Every structure is written in structure tokens, then in C-alpha cells.
Amino acid sequence: MKNFSLMICLAMLLGAALLFAACSSGDDDDDNGHGADDDTTIDDDTVDDDTTPDDDIYFDDDTTPDDDTVVDDDTTPDDDTTPDDDTTPDDDTADDDTSPIPPGMIVDDQVAGYTDLKLDALGRPAIVYKGKNSGLRYAAWDGSAWAIEQVESSTQVGLYASLFLDADGQPHVAYHDADALTLNYAARTARGWDKVVVDDSAQVGQWCAIAQNGAGEIYISYQDMQNGGLKVARYTTAWENEVVEAGTENGLFTSIAFDSSDTAYISYYDATAKSLKVAHGVFGAWTIDAVDPAVGPSDDRGRWTSVAVDGADRVHVAYQDAAKLDLKYARFESSAWTVETVDALGDKGADACIMTDAYNEPHIVYQDGSNLSLDYAYIDYLGHWQFSVLMNGHDYPGGFGFWLGCALRQSGPVVSHYYPHDSELLIYPAMQ
């Protein structure tokens, strides 16, 4: 009995000792016992050592891993793992903000858009565009500098400017006069710039595109905004014009190219049908193809069209599906059209511009509206689409890919585009 009482006393003494030890232990931080801090020292927030969201109530006021959402008090370079997401000026010593535009990419700094580009026989770019307060302008790279000419000075002249270079390298330009609401044409000769009004029959000339066939005839496709139709003008010894397709809202986003037999192909958007169409034929005889027609009330296919004809006389069209915001591509060969989606990741396909290479494959430059970038897609020798970013909207302030003009060298695309952030005409790649 005595032994049993002694064992009870010893057990009670041992339990009391354990209870005292537990009560004496506590937080080695000065959290006042309000949570388990994962800091390894008392957190003074001078260099944040949290590895998980912090549950401190008093000392550390970060509620997530360091995302620098206020002026950063770190004494070391910024520990952000993504491009600088600070919402106020940052006092970090290693900041990752955007860079200025490289000077070699800037052609002109008094610009309002509507660019088009062609390469001369030496591969040097020539560009037409609308000046900011000065109408239609023309810039040509001479190998060391840009030579800029004022074609027309009236402020509202030069919209939808479109360019081709003749066999002598002389520029020919179609454009819209927004004051007179006419379709105009200008060509540089030994006397200077000759300018004429091609069509003043109504409110005409928007969305114009110009090209020359093998016989030397000049065609201009354009919209009759007043009557809603697609029109074409032709020059042989004098200008004449006709309606290609009448309608209420035909003829937007036109683009024109010829095959080796001088058949013209005009891609355009029918805003009433919300469909991509292509007219093909010659002056006086046209056939209309509904290439990618809308099939439901929510469909909207065919904006920002661009057409090219390759060396095998296959026809290629790049355009945007505006309902899905996708870049799409159509090809005509063996008397049939095939259509596919090229890029469907985000807002893609605006201002599309298409070219073909020596292997008769398509190359497309276009705007990435999600990232405000200038993007590039092409089909490689294995028949697969490849993608790259030419001008990244995260690298520079503002956005890129507005009013594109394009041509193709063996080394890759040459692109003119409008930079609204600084009212500049830019060229890719930079000219040196």
C-alpha cells in the first residue's frame, strides 16, 4: 500500500513538471503569441525573408510574398520574378522598366498612320503614309538615310495610302481625300509628283489598294461609302471605274494582287454579310467568292484582309475573325478555297499583312492586341506554322502593329507601322 501511494505521488510530480515546462515555452518572436511566424529572426522588413504568405499581425505588414505593391523599402535589388509590377515609382537600384525606341527604327515623327511599304530592286524600303498635320508623305531609304517628300500638304489628304513601285523604281500611290471624299492617285515622274482625282462620283476612296499587272495596267480597289459597294478603277490610257459588287456595306479592307495571266484578285470584307469575300477577274468581268462566310448571327469574318499571289499562281489571304479575335488564313488552289485558324491565343490578327516566299509559302505580320505587340507567323519547309514577336509591347512604352505595310527579304520581313505613342512612323528591322 505504501509503495502504491509513493507511485501516485511520483506520477503527480512528473505531470506538474511537464505542465510547467509547456506553459513556460512560447513564441521566440515578439508576435505576442498571435500566430506562428515563419521568419528566422525578428522581422524588421528591411529584407523580406518570408517564403510563404505572412500571418503576422503586428510587425510584418506584407500579406503576400513580396510583390512590391507600394514604394519598395528593400535595400537590395527588386526581388520580383516578373517584369516590374510596382504601381508607384520604384526606388530599387535595378529596375526593369521599358526602353526607348531604337533610333534606327524611327523614320518620321510627324505621322498619323495609314502606312504601306514596298522594296526597290536593291531591297531598300519605300513607304507612303499620312502626315500628322501635313497630308500624304513618302519616305525612301537611300542606303544611309531616309529621304522624306511631301506629296500633298492638305491635312485630310492621304488616308488609306497604298503603294507600288514600277519597273524604274518610281512610286505610285492611291489614297483618299477626306475633305473632298474622293479617290486620288499620285505618281512621281521626272517633273515631280503628278496628282489626279480618279473618282469623285460619290463619297469614295476609303480602304483603297493599288497594284500593276504584267501588261502595265494600274488597278485600284476601293469602297463606295455612299452607295455601299466595292469598286475598281483601271488606268490604261485614261482612268475608268466600275462597280464590282453592289451592296449596303461591301468593299471594306480591300487588298489587290495579280497572277501571271493578269487576273486580278481583290480580297475584301462584306460588313452586311460579316464575311470574307474575294473578287477575281478583269475589268468588266468579275466573279465573287464567299471565301469564309458567316454561318450564324454571332460570326464576323474577314476584317483586315491582305492578299498575295505566289509564283505558282496560288492565292493567299490573311484576315481577322473579329468575333473570335483570331488570325485566319485562306488559300486558293485547284479551284477551291481552304481556310484555317493560324493564331487564336488572345486578341490576334488586326492589321494583317501577307507575303509569299520563293517556296510559295505564306508569311504574315499582324498585331497582337493582347500584348500590343507586332507578331510574325510563317509556314516552314515542313509545312508547320512558326511564330515570333518582332516588337514586344512589354519591352517599350505604347503599342505596335498599327497600319502595317510589309515586304519580304531572304532574311525576313520588313515592316512599316504607325506608333501612336509618339506619333512616329517605325520600320522593322532598324535601318543602319
mmCIF file with all atom_site columns, C-alpha atoms in Angstrom, residues 195-276:
data_model
loop_
_atom_site.group_PDB
_atom_site.id
_atom_site.type_symbol
_atom_site.label_atom_id
_atom_site.label_alt_id
_atom_site.label_comp_id
_atom_site.label_asym_id
_atom_site.label_entity_id
_atom_site.label_seq_id
_atom_site.pdbx_PDB_ins_code
_atom_site.Cartn_x
_atom_site.Cartn_y
_atom_site.Cartn_z
_atom_site.occupancy
_atom_site.B_iso_or_equiv
_atom_site.pdbx_formal_charge
_atom_site.auth_seq_id
_atom_site.auth_comp_id
_atom_site.auth_asym_id
_atom_site.auth_atom_id
_atom_site.pdbx_PDB_model_num
ATOM 1  C CA . LYS A 1 195 ? -1.639  64.034 -108.946 1.00 0.00 ? 195 LYS A CA 1
ATOM 2  C CA . VAL A 1 196 ? -5.137  63.362 -110.265 1.00 0.00 ? 196 VAL A CA 1
ATOM 3  C CA . VAL A 1 197 ? -8.612  62.675 -108.905 1.00 0.00 ? 197 VAL A CA 1
ATOM 4  C CA . VAL A 1 198 ? -9.583  59.175 -110.069 1.00 0.00 ? 198 VAL A CA 1
ATOM 5  C CA . ASP A 1 199 ? -13.194 59.036 -108.826 1.00 0.00 ? 199 ASP A CA 1
ATOM 6  C CA . ASP A 1 200 ? -15.303 61.889 -107.461 1.00 0.00 ? 200 ASP A CA 1
ATOM 7  C CA . SER A 1 201 ? -18.704 60.346 -108.267 1.00 0.00 ? 201 SER A CA 1
ATOM 8  C CA . ALA A 1 202 ? -19.750 59.984 -104.621 1.00 0.00 ? 202 ALA A CA 1
ATOM 9  C CA . GLN A 1 203 ? -18.188 59.506 -101.200 1.00 0.00 ? 203 GLN A CA 1
ATOM 10 C CA . VAL A 1 204 ? -15.484 57.146 -102.429 1.00 0.00 ? 204 VAL A CA 1
ATOM 11 C CA . GLY A 1 205 ? -11.889 56.024 -101.953 1.00 0.00 ? 205 GLY A CA 1
ATOM 12 C CA . GLN A 1 206 ? -11.845 54.525 -98.474  1.00 0.00 ? 206 GLN A CA 1
ATOM 13 C CA . TRP A 1 207 ? -9.943  51.247 -97.942  1.00 0.00 ? 207 TRP A CA 1
ATOM 14 C CA . CYS A 1 208 ? -8.129  51.610 -101.283 1.00 0.00 ? 208 CYS A CA 1
ATOM 15 C CA . ALA A 1 209 ? -5.351  49.337 -102.570 1.00 0.00 ? 209 ALA A CA 1
ATOM 16 C CA . ILE A 1 210 ? -3.223  49.680 -105.728 1.00 0.00 ? 210 ILE A CA 1
ATOM 17 C CA . ALA A 1 211 ? -1.302  47.241 -107.954 1.00 0.00 ? 211 ALA A CA 1
ATOM 18 C CA . GLN A 1 212 ? 0.023   46.943 -111.513 1.00 0.00 ? 212 GLN A CA 1
ATOM 19 C CA . ASN A 1 213 ? -0.329  43.884 -113.739 1.00 0.00 ? 213 ASN A CA 1
ATOM 20 C CA . GLY A 1 214 ? 2.149   42.462 -116.223 1.00 0.00 ? 214 GLY A CA 1
ATOM 21 C CA . ALA A 1 215 ? 0.633   44.436 -119.093 1.00 0.00 ? 215 ALA A CA 1
ATOM 22 C CA . GLY A 1 216 ? 1.324   47.697 -117.257 1.00 0.00 ? 216 GLY A CA 1
ATOM 23 C CA . GLU A 1 217 ? -2.323  48.404 -116.340 1.00 0.00 ? 217 GLU A CA 1
ATOM 24 C CA . ILE A 1 218 ? -2.893  50.004 -112.939 1.00 0.00 ? 218 ILE A CA 1
ATOM 25 C CA . TYR A 1 219 ? -5.839  48.856 -110.830 1.00 0.00 ? 219 TYR A CA 1
ATOM 26 C CA . ILE A 1 220 ? -7.186  50.430 -107.629 1.00 0.00 ? 220 ILE A CA 1
ATOM 27 C CA . SER A 1 221 ? -9.769  48.653 -105.468 1.00 0.00 ? 221 SER A CA 1
ATOM 28 C CA . TYR A 1 222 ? -11.777 50.815 -103.055 1.00 0.00 ? 222 TYR A CA 1
ATOM 29 C CA . GLN A 1 223 ? -15.074 51.367 -101.293 1.00 0.00 ? 223 GLN A CA 1
ATOM 30 C CA . ASP A 1 224 ? -18.005 53.469 -102.427 1.00 0.00 ? 224 ASP A CA 1
ATOM 31 C CA . MET A 1 225 ? -19.081 54.509 -98.946  1.00 0.00 ? 225 MET A CA 1
ATOM 32 C CA . GLN A 1 226 ? -22.152 56.434 -100.129 1.00 0.00 ? 226 GLN A CA 1
ATOM 33 C CA . ASN A 1 227 ? -23.652 53.511 -102.043 1.00 0.00 ? 227 ASN A CA 1
ATOM 34 C CA . GLY A 1 228 ? -22.046 50.696 -100.066 1.00 0.00 ? 228 GLY A CA 1
ATOM 35 C CA . GLY A 1 229 ? -20.329 48.848 -102.908 1.00 0.00 ? 229 GLY A CA 1
ATOM 36 C CA . LEU A 1 230 ? -16.911 47.541 -103.916 1.00 0.00 ? 230 LEU A CA 1
ATOM 37 C CA . LYS A 1 231 ? -15.452 49.473 -106.868 1.00 0.00 ? 231 LYS A CA 1
ATOM 38 C CA . VAL A 1 232 ? -12.355 49.186 -109.029 1.00 0.00 ? 232 VAL A CA 1
ATOM 39 C CA . ALA A 1 233 ? -10.588 51.801 -111.161 1.00 0.00 ? 233 ALA A CA 1
ATOM 40 C CA . ARG A 1 234 ? -8.281  50.949 -114.059 1.00 0.00 ? 234 ARG A CA 1
ATOM 41 C CA . TYR A 1 235 ? -5.720  53.018 -115.946 1.00 0.00 ? 235 TYR A CA 1
ATOM 42 C CA . THR A 1 236 ? -4.622  52.133 -119.471 1.00 0.00 ? 236 THR A CA 1
ATOM 43 C CA . THR A 1 237 ? -4.562  55.461 -121.335 1.00 0.00 ? 237 THR A CA 1
ATOM 44 C CA . ALA A 1 238 ? -7.098  57.111 -119.041 1.00 0.00 ? 238 ALA A CA 1
ATOM 45 C CA . TRP A 1 239 ? -8.833  56.313 -115.748 1.00 0.00 ? 239 TRP A CA 1
ATOM 46 C CA . GLU A 1 240 ? -12.155 54.452 -115.744 1.00 0.00 ? 240 GLU A CA 1
ATOM 47 C CA . ASN A 1 241 ? -14.071 52.824 -112.908 1.00 0.00 ? 241 ASN A CA 1
ATOM 48 C CA . GLU A 1 242 ? -16.875 50.350 -112.279 1.00 0.00 ? 242 GLU A CA 1
ATOM 49 C CA . VAL A 1 243 ? -18.829 48.628 -109.514 1.00 0.00 ? 243 VAL A CA 1
ATOM 50 C CA . VAL A 1 244 ? -17.554 45.118 -108.775 1.00 0.00 ? 244 VAL A CA 1
ATOM 51 C CA . GLU A 1 245 ? -20.212 44.234 -106.202 1.00 0.00 ? 245 GLU A CA 1
ATOM 52 C CA . ALA A 1 246 ? -23.077 46.480 -105.179 1.00 0.00 ? 246 ALA A CA 1
ATOM 53 C CA . GLY A 1 247 ? -24.420 46.301 -101.659 1.00 0.00 ? 247 GLY A CA 1
ATOM 54 C CA . THR A 1 248 ? -25.008 48.215 -98.492  1.00 0.00 ? 248 THR A CA 1
ATOM 55 C CA . GLU A 1 249 ? -21.577 47.755 -96.849  1.00 0.00 ? 249 GLU A CA 1
ATOM 56 C CA . ASN A 1 250 ? -19.225 45.979 -99.253  1.00 0.00 ? 250 ASN A CA 1
ATOM 57 C CA . GLY A 1 251 ? -15.644 46.850 -100.089 1.00 0.00 ? 251 GLY A CA 1
ATOM 58 C CA . LEU A 1 252 ? -14.019 47.419 -96.695  1.00 0.00 ? 252 LEU A CA 1
ATOM 59 C CA . PHE A 1 253 ? -10.392 46.395 -96.005  1.00 0.00 ? 253 PHE A CA 1
ATOM 60 C CA . THR A 1 254 ? -9.605  45.835 -99.697  1.00 0.00 ? 254 THR A CA 1
ATOM 61 C CA . SER A 1 255 ? -6.343  44.349 -100.964 1.00 0.00 ? 255 SER A CA 1
ATOM 62 C CA . ILE A 1 256 ? -5.363  43.551 -104.575 1.00 0.00 ? 256 ILE A CA 1
ATOM 63 C CA . ALA A 1 257 ? -2.845  41.334 -106.400 1.00 0.00 ? 257 ALA A CA 1
ATOM 64 C CA . PHE A 1 258 ? -2.395  39.768 -109.864 1.00 0.00 ? 258 PHE A CA 1
ATOM 65 C CA . ASP A 1 259 ? -1.470  36.310 -111.070 1.00 0.00 ? 259 ASP A CA 1
ATOM 66 C CA . SER A 1 260 ? 0.792   35.592 -114.064 1.00 0.00 ? 260 SER A CA 1
ATOM 67 C CA . SER A 1 261 ? -2.131  35.778 -116.516 1.00 0.00 ? 261 SER A CA 1
ATOM 68 C CA . ASP A 1 262 ? -3.097  39.274 -115.249 1.00 0.00 ? 262 ASP A CA 1
ATOM 69 C CA . THR A 1 263 ? -6.190  38.062 -113.433 1.00 0.00 ? 263 THR A CA 1
ATOM 70 C CA . ALA A 1 264 ? -6.860  40.417 -110.525 1.00 0.00 ? 264 ALA A CA 1
ATOM 71 C CA . TYR A 1 265 ? -7.740  39.126 -107.055 1.00 0.00 ? 265 TYR A CA 1
ATOM 72 C CA . ILE A 1 266 ? -9.400  41.566 -104.641 1.00 0.00 ? 266 ILE A CA 1
ATOM 73 C CA . SER A 1 267 ? -9.976  40.465 -101.048 1.00 0.00 ? 267 SER A CA 1
ATOM 74 C CA . TYR A 1 268 ? -12.445 42.492 -99.009  1.00 0.00 ? 268 TYR A CA 1
ATOM 75 C CA . TYR A 1 269 ? -14.884 42.464 -96.108  1.00 0.00 ? 269 TYR A CA 1
ATOM 76 C CA . ASP A 1 270 ? -18.653 42.442 -96.601  1.00 0.00 ? 270 ASP A CA 1
ATOM 77 C CA . ALA A 1 271 ? -19.895 44.134 -93.432  1.00 0.00 ? 271 ALA A CA 1
ATOM 78 C CA . THR A 1 272 ? -23.532 43.281 -94.145  1.00 0.00 ? 272 THR A CA 1
ATOM 79 C CA . ALA A 1 273 ? -22.866 39.564 -94.504  1.00 0.00 ? 273 ALA A CA 1
ATOM 80 C CA . LYS A 1 274 ? -19.953 39.724 -91.997  1.00 0.00 ? 274 LYS A CA 1
ATOM 81 C CA . SER A 1 275 ? -17.942 37.577 -94.382  1.00 0.00 ? 275 SER A CA 1
ATOM 82 C CA . LEU A 1 276 ? -14.621 37.413 -96.204  1.00 0.00 ? 276 LEU A CA 1
#
